[in-house]
PDB file of C-alpha atoms in Angstrom:
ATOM      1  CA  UNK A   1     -65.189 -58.276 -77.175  1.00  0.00           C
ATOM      2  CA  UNK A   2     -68.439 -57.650 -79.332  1.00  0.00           C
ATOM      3  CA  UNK A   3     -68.394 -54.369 -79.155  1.00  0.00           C
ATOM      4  CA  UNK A   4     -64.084 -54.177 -79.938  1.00  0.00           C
ATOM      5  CA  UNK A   5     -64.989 -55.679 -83.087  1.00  0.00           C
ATOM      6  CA  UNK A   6     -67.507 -53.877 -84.290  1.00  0.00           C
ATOM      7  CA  UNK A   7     -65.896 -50.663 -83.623  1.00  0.00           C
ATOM      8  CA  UNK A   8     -62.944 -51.828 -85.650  1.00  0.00           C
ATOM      9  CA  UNK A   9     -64.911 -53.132 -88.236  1.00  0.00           C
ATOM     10  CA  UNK A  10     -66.640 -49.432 -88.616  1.00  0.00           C
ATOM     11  CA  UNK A  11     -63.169 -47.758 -88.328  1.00  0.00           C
ATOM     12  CA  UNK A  12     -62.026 -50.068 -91.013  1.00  0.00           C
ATOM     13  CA  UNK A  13     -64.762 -49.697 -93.286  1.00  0.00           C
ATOM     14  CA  UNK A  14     -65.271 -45.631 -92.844  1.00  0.00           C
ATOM     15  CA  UNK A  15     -65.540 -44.965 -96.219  1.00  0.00           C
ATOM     16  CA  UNK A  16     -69.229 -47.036 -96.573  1.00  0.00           C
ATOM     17  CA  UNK A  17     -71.987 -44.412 -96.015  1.00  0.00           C
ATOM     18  CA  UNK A  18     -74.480 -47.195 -94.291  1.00  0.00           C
ATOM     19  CA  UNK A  19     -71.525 -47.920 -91.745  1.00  0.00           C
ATOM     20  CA  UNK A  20     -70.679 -44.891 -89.501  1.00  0.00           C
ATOM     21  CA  UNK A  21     -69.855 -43.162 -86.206  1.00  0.00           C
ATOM     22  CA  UNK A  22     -70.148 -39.603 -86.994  1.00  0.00           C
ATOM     23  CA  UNK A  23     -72.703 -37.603 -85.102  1.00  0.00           C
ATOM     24  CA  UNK A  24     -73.739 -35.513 -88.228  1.00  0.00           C
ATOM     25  CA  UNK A  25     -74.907 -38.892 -89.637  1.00  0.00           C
ATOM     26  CA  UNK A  26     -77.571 -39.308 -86.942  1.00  0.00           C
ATOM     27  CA  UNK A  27     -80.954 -39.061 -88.552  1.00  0.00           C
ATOM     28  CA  UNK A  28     -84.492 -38.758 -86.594  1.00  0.00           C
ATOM     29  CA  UNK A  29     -86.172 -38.135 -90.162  1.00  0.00           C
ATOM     30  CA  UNK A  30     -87.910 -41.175 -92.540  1.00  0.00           C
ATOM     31  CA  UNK A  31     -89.068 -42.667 -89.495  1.00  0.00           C
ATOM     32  CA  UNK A  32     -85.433 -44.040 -88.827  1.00  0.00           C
ATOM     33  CA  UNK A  33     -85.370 -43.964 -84.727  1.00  0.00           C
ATOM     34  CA  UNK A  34     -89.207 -45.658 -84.816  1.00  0.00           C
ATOM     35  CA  UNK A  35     -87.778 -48.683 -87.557  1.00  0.00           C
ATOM     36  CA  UNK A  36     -84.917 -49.010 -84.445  1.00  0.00           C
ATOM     37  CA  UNK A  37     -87.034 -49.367 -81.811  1.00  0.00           C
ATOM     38  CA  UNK A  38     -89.512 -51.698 -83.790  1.00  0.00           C
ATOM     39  CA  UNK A  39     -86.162 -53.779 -84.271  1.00  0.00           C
ATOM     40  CA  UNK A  40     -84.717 -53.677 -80.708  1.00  0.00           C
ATOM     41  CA  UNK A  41     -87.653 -53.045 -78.431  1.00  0.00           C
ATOM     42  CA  UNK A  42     -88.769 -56.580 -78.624  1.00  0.00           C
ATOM     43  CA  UNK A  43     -85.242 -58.394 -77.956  1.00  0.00           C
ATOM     44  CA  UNK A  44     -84.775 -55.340 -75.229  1.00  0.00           C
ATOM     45  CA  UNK A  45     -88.187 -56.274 -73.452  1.00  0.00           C
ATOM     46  CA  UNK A  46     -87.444 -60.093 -73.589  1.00  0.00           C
ATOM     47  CA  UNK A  47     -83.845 -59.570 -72.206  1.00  0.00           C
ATOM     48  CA  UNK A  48     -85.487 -57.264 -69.379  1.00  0.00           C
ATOM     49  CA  UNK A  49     -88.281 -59.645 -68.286  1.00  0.00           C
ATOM     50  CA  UNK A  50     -85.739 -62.364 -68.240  1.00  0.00           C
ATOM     51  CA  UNK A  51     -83.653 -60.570 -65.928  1.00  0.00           C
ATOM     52  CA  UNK A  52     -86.559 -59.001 -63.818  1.00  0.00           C
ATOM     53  CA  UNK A  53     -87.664 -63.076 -63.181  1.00  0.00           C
ATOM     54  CA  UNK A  54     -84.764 -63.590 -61.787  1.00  0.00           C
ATOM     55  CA  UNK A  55     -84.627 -60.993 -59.650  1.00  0.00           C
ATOM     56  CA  UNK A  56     -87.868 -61.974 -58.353  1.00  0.00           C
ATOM     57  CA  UNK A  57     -86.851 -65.585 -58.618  1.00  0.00           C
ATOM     58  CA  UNK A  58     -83.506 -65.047 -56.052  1.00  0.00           C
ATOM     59  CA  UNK A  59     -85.795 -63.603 -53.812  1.00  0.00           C
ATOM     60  CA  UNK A  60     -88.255 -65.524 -53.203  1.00  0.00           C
ATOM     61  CA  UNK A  61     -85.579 -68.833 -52.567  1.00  0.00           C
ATOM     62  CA  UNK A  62     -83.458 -66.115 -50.925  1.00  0.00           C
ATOM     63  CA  UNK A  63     -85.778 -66.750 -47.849  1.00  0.00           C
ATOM     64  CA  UNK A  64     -84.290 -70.273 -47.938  1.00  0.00           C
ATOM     65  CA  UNK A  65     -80.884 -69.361 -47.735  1.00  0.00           C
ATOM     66  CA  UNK A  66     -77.652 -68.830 -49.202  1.00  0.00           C
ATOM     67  CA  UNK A  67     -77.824 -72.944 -50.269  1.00  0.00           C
ATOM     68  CA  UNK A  68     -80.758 -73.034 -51.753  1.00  0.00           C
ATOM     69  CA  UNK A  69     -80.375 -69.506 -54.015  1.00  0.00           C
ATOM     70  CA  UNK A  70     -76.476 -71.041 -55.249  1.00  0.00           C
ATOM     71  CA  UNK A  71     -78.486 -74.815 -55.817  1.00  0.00           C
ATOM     72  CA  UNK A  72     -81.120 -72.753 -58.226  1.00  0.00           C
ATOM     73  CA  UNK A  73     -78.580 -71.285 -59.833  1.00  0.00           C
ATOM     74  CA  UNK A  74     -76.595 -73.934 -61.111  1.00  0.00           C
ATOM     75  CA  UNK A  75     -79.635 -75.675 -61.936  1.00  0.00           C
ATOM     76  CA  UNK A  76     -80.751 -73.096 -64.054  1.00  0.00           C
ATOM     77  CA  UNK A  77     -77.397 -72.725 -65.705  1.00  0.00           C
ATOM     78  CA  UNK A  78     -77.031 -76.408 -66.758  1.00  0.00           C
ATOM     79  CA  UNK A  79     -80.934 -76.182 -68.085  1.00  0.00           C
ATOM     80  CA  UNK A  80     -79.551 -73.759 -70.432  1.00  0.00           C
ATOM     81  CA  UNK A  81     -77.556 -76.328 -72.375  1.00  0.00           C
ATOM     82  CA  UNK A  82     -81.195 -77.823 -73.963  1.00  0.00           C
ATOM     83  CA  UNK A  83     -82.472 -73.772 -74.145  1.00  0.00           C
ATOM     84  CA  UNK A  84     -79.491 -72.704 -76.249  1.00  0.00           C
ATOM     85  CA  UNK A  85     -78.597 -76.092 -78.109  1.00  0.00           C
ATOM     86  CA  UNK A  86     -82.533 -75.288 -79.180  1.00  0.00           C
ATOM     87  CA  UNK A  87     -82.116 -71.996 -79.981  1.00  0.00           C
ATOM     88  CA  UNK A  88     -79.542 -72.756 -82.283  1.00  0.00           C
ATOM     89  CA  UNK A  89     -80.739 -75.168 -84.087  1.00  0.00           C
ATOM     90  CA  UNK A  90     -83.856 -72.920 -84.456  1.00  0.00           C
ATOM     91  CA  UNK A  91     -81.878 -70.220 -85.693  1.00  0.00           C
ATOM     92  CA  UNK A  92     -79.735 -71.952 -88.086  1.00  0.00           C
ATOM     93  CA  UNK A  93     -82.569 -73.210 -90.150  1.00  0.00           C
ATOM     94  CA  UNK A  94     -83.298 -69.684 -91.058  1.00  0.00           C
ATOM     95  CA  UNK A  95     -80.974 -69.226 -93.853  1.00  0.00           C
ATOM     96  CA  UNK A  96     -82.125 -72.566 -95.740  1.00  0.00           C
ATOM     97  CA  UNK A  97     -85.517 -71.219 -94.892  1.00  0.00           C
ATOM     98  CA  UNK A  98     -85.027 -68.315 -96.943  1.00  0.00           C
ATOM     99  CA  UNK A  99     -83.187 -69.966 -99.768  1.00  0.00           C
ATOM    100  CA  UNK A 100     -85.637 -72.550-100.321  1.00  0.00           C
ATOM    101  CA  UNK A 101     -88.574 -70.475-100.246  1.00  0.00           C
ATOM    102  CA  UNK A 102     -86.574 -67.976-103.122  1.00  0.00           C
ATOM    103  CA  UNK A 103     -86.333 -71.024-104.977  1.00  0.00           C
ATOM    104  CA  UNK A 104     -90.030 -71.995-104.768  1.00  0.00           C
ATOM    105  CA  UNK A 105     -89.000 -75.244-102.976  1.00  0.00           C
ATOM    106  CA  UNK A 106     -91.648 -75.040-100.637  1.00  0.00           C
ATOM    107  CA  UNK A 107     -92.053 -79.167 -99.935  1.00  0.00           C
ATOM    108  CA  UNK A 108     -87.878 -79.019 -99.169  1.00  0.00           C
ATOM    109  CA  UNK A 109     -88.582 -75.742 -97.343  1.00  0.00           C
ATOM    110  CA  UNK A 110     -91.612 -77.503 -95.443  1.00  0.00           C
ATOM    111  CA  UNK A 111     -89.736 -80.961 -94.667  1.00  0.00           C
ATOM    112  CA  UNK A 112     -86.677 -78.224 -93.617  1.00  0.00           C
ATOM    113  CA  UNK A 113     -88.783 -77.039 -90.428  1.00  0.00           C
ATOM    114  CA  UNK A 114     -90.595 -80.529 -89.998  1.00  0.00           C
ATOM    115  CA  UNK A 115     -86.878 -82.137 -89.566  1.00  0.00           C
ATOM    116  CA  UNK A 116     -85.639 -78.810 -87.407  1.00  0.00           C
ATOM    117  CA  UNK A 117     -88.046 -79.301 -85.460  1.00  0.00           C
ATOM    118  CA  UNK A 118     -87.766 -83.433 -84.403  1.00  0.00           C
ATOM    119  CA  UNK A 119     -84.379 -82.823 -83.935  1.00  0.00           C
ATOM    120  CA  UNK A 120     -85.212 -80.096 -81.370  1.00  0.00           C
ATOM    121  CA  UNK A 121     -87.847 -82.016 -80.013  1.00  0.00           C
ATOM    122  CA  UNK A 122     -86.406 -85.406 -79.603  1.00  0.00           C
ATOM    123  CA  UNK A 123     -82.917 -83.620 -78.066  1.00  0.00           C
ATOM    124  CA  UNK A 124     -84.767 -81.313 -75.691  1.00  0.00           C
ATOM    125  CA  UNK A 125     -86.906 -84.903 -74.141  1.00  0.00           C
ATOM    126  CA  UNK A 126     -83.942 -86.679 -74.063  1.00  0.00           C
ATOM    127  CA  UNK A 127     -82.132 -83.538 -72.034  1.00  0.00           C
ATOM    128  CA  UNK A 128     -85.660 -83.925 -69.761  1.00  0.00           C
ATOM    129  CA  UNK A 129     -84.871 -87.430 -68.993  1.00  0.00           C
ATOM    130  CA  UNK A 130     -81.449 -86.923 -68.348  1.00  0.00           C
ATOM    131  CA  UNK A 131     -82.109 -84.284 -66.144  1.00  0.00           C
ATOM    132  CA  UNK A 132     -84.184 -85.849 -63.817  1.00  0.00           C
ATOM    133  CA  UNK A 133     -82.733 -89.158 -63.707  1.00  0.00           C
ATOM    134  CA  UNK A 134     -78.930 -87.840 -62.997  1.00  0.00           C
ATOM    135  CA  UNK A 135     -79.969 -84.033 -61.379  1.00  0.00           C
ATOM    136  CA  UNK A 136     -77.646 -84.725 -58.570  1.00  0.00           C
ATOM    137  CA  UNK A 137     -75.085 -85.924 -61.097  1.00  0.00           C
ATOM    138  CA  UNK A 138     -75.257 -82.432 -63.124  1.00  0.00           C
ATOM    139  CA  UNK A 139     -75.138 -80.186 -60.183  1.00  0.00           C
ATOM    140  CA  UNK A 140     -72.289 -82.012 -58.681  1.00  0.00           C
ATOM    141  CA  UNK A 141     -70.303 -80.871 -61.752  1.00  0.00           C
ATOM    142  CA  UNK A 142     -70.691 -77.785 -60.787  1.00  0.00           C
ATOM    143  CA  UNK A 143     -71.254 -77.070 -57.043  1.00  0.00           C
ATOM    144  CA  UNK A 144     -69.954 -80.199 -53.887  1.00  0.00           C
ATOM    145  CA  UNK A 145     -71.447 -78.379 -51.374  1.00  0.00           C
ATOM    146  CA  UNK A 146     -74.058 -81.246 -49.830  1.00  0.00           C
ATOM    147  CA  UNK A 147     -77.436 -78.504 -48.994  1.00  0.00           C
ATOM    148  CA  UNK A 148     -76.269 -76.550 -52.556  1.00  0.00           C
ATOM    149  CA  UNK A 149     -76.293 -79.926 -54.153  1.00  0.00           C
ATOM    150  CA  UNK A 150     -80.022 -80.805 -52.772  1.00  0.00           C
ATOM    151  CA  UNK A 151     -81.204 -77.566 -53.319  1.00  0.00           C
ATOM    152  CA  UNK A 152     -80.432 -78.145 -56.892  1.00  0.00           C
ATOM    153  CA  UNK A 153     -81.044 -81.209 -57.652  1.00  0.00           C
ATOM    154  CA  UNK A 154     -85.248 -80.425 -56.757  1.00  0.00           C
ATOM    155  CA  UNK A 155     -84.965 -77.125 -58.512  1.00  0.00           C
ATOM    156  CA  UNK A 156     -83.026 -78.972 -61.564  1.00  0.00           C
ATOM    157  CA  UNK A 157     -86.026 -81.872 -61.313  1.00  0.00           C
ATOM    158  CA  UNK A 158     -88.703 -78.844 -61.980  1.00  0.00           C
ATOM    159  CA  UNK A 159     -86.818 -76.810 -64.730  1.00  0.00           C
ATOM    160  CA  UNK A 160     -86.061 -80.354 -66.812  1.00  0.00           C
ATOM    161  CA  UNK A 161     -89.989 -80.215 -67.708  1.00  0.00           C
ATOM    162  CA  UNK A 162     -89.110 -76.804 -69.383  1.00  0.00           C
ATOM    163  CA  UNK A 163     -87.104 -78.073 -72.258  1.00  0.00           C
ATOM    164  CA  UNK A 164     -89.414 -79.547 -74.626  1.00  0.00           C
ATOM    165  CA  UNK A 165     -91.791 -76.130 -74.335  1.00  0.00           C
ATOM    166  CA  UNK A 166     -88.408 -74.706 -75.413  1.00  0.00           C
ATOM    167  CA  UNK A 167     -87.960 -76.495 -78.487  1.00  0.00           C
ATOM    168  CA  UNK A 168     -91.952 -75.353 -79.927  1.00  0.00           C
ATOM    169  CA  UNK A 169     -91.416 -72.042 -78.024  1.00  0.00           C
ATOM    170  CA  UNK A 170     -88.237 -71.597 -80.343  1.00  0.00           C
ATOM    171  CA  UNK A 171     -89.263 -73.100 -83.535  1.00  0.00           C
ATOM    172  CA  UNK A 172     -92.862 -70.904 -83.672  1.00  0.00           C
ATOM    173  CA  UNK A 173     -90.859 -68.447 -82.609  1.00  0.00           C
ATOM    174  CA  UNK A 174     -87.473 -68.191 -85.384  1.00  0.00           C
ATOM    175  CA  UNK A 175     -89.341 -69.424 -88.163  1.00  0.00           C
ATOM    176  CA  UNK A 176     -92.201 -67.240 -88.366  1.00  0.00           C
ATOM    177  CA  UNK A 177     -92.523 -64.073 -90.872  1.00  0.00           C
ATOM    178  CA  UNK A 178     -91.645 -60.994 -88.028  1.00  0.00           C
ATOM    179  CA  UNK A 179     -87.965 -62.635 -88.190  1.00  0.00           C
ATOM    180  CA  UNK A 180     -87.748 -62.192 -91.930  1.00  0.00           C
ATOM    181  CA  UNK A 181     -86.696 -58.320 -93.672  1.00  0.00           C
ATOM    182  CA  UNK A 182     -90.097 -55.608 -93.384  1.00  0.00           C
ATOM    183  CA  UNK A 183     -91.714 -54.935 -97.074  1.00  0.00           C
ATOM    184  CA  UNK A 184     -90.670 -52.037 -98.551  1.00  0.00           C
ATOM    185  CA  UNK A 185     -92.799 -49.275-100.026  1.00  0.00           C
ATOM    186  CA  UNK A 186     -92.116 -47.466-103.658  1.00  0.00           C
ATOM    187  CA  UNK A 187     -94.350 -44.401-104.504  1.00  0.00           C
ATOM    188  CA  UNK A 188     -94.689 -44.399-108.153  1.00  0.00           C
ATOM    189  CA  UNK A 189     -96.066 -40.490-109.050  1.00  0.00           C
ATOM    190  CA  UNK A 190     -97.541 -40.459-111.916  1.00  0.00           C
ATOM    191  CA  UNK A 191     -98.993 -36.656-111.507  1.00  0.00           C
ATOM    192  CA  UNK A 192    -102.716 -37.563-112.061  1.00  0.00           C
ATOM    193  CA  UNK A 193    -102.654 -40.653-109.680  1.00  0.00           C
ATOM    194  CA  UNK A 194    -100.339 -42.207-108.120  1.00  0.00           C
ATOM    195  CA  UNK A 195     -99.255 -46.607-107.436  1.00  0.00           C
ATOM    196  CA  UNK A 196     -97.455 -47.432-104.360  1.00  0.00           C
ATOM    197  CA  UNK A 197     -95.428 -51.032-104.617  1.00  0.00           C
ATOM    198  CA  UNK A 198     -94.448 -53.143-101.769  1.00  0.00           C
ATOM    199  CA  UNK A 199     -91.766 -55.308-101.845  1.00  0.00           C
ATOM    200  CA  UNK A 200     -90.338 -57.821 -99.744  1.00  0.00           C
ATOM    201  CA  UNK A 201     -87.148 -59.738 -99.459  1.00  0.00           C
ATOM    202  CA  UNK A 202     -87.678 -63.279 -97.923  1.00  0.00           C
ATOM    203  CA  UNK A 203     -84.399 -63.364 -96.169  1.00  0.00           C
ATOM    204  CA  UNK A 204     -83.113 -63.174 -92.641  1.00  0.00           C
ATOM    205  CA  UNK A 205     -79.948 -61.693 -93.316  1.00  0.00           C
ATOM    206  CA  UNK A 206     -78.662 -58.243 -94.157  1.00  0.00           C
ATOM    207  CA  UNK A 207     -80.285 -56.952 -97.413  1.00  0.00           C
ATOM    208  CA  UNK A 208     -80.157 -54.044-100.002  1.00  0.00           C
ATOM    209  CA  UNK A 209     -83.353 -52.166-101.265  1.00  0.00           C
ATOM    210  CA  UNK A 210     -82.557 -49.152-103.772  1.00  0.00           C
ATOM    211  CA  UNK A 211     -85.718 -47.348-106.125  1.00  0.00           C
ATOM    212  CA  UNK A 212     -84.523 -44.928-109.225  1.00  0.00           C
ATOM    213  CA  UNK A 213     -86.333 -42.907-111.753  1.00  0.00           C
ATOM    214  CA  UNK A 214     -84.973 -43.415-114.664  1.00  0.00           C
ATOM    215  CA  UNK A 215     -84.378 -40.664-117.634  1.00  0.00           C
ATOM    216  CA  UNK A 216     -87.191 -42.356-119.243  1.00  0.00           C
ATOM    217  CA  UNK A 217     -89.273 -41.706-116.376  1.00  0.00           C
ATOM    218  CA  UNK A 218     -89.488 -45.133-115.516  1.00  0.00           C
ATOM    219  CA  UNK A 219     -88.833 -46.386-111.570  1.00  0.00           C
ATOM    220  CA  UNK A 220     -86.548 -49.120-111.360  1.00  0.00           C
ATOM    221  CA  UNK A 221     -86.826 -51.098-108.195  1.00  0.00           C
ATOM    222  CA  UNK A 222     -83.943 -53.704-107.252  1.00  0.00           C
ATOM    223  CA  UNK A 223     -83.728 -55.220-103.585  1.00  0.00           C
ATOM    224  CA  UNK A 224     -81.946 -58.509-102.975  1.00  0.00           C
ATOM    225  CA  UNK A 225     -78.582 -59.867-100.504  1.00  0.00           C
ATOM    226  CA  UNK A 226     -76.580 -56.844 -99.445  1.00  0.00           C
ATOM    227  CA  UNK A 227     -73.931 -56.947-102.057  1.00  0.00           C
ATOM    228  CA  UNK A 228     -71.619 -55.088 -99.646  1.00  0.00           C
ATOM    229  CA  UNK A 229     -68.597 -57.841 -98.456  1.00  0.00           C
ATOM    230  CA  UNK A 230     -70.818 -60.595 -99.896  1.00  0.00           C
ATOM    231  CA  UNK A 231     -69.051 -63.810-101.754  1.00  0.00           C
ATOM    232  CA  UNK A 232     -69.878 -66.812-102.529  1.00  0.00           C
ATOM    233  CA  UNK A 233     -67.706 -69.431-103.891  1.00  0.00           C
ATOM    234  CA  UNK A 234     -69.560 -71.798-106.304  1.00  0.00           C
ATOM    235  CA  UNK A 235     -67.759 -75.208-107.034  1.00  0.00           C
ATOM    236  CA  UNK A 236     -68.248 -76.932-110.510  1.00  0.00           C
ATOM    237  CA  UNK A 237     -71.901 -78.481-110.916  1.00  0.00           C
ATOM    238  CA  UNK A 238     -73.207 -76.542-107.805  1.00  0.00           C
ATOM    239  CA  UNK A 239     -76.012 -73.775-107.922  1.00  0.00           C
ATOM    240  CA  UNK A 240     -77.172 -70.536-105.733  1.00  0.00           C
ATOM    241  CA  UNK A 241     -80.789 -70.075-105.021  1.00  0.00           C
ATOM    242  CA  UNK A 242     -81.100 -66.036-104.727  1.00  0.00           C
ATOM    243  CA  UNK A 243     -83.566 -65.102-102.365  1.00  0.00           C
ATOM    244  CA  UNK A 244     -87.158 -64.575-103.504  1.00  0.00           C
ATOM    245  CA  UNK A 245     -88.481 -61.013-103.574  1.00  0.00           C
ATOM    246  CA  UNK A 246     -92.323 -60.900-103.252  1.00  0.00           C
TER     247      UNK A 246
END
């Protein structure tokens, strides 16, 4: 379904240069297929571990049987409601994150993540106590089978200790700089020497950099919120925060 939209989101925007399937558009030059794999390699390597664990994971309580493999699984699946609740709420933050430190409201930013994080926290140990004390309850839900049932209910006891790591995991994880836009570099020729000028966006989201010489010889640098399909509605005594560029 992902993939459906996108496609007709490209199709329907195929007059934007930046969006586009067209093969003469693909571009190994200005380092564009290493800035790709710097992107995706990590999510690509963290999707690929995950699934090479559980390989190694169903067969190792394959040995068990049929029972015990099914009981893991449902366990594991009903563990995921404190992983991705977490990851969420982890995720979310960005955005304010990014707005707050723009508008130099670093204490708001700071009591942001402090907040983020308690609310992680405190719903991840509550999901461990609930866990353990009604396992058998949860993987009832999902699977009657009386050895499937057993079999998950000690796997389910195990996996509940997971979900507070989750919620630090997360939080170190989504709020540190590697999730926020890469500085960009402006070389400034001057003939005799020469200034290069990083900057950086301190946004999550989609952004816009452009440098232009002008007639003057002057370089003009501007790099903020994509403006492409961006709105936003301001209501009467309400303000926007841009995002800071550093």
């Amino acid at each position: 379904a992902a993939l459906i939209y996108f496609i007709h989101y490209i199709l329907k925007h195929r007059d934007n240069p930046v969006l586009t399937l067209d093969p003469k558009d693909v571009s190994l030059k200005e380092r564009i297929p290493s800035e790709v794999l710097l992107i995706g390699l990590p999510a690509a390597l963290s999707t690929t571990l995950s699934m090479v664990s559980n390989i190694f994971a169903n067969a190792l309580v394959s040995e068990y049987g049929s029972a015990a493999v099914a009981g893991m699984g449902v366990a594991k699946k009903v563990n995921t409601l404190a992983f991705n609740t977490t990851m969420g709420l982890t995720q979310g933050v960005l955005p304010f994150i990014g707005y707050t430190y723009g508008a130099r409201q670093y204490k708001r930013m700071s009591e942001g993540i402090r907040f983020t994080g308690i609310v992680a926290m405190s719903f991840c140990l509550t999901c461990t106590v609930v866990f353990r004390v009604f396992s058998s309850g949860w993987i009832s839900i999902f699977i009657q089978e009386e050895n499937s049932v057993r079999w998950g209910t000690e796997f389910m006891s195990v996996l509940a200790f997971a979900a507070p790591l989750s919620a630090g995991t997360y939080l170190l994880k989504n709020v540190t700089k590697d999730n926020f836009n890469k500085p960009v570099a402006v070389v400034i020729d001057r003939n005799v020497w020469s200034v290069v000028a990083f900057m950086g966006v301190v946004y999550s989201g989609n952004f816009f950099a452009q440098a232009e010489v002008t007639q003057h010889k002057y370089t003009r640098a501007v790099m903020g919120i994509n403006h492409f399909d961006f709105n936003w509605l301001l209501e009467e005594g309400e303000e926007f925060a841009a995002p800071e560029v550093v």
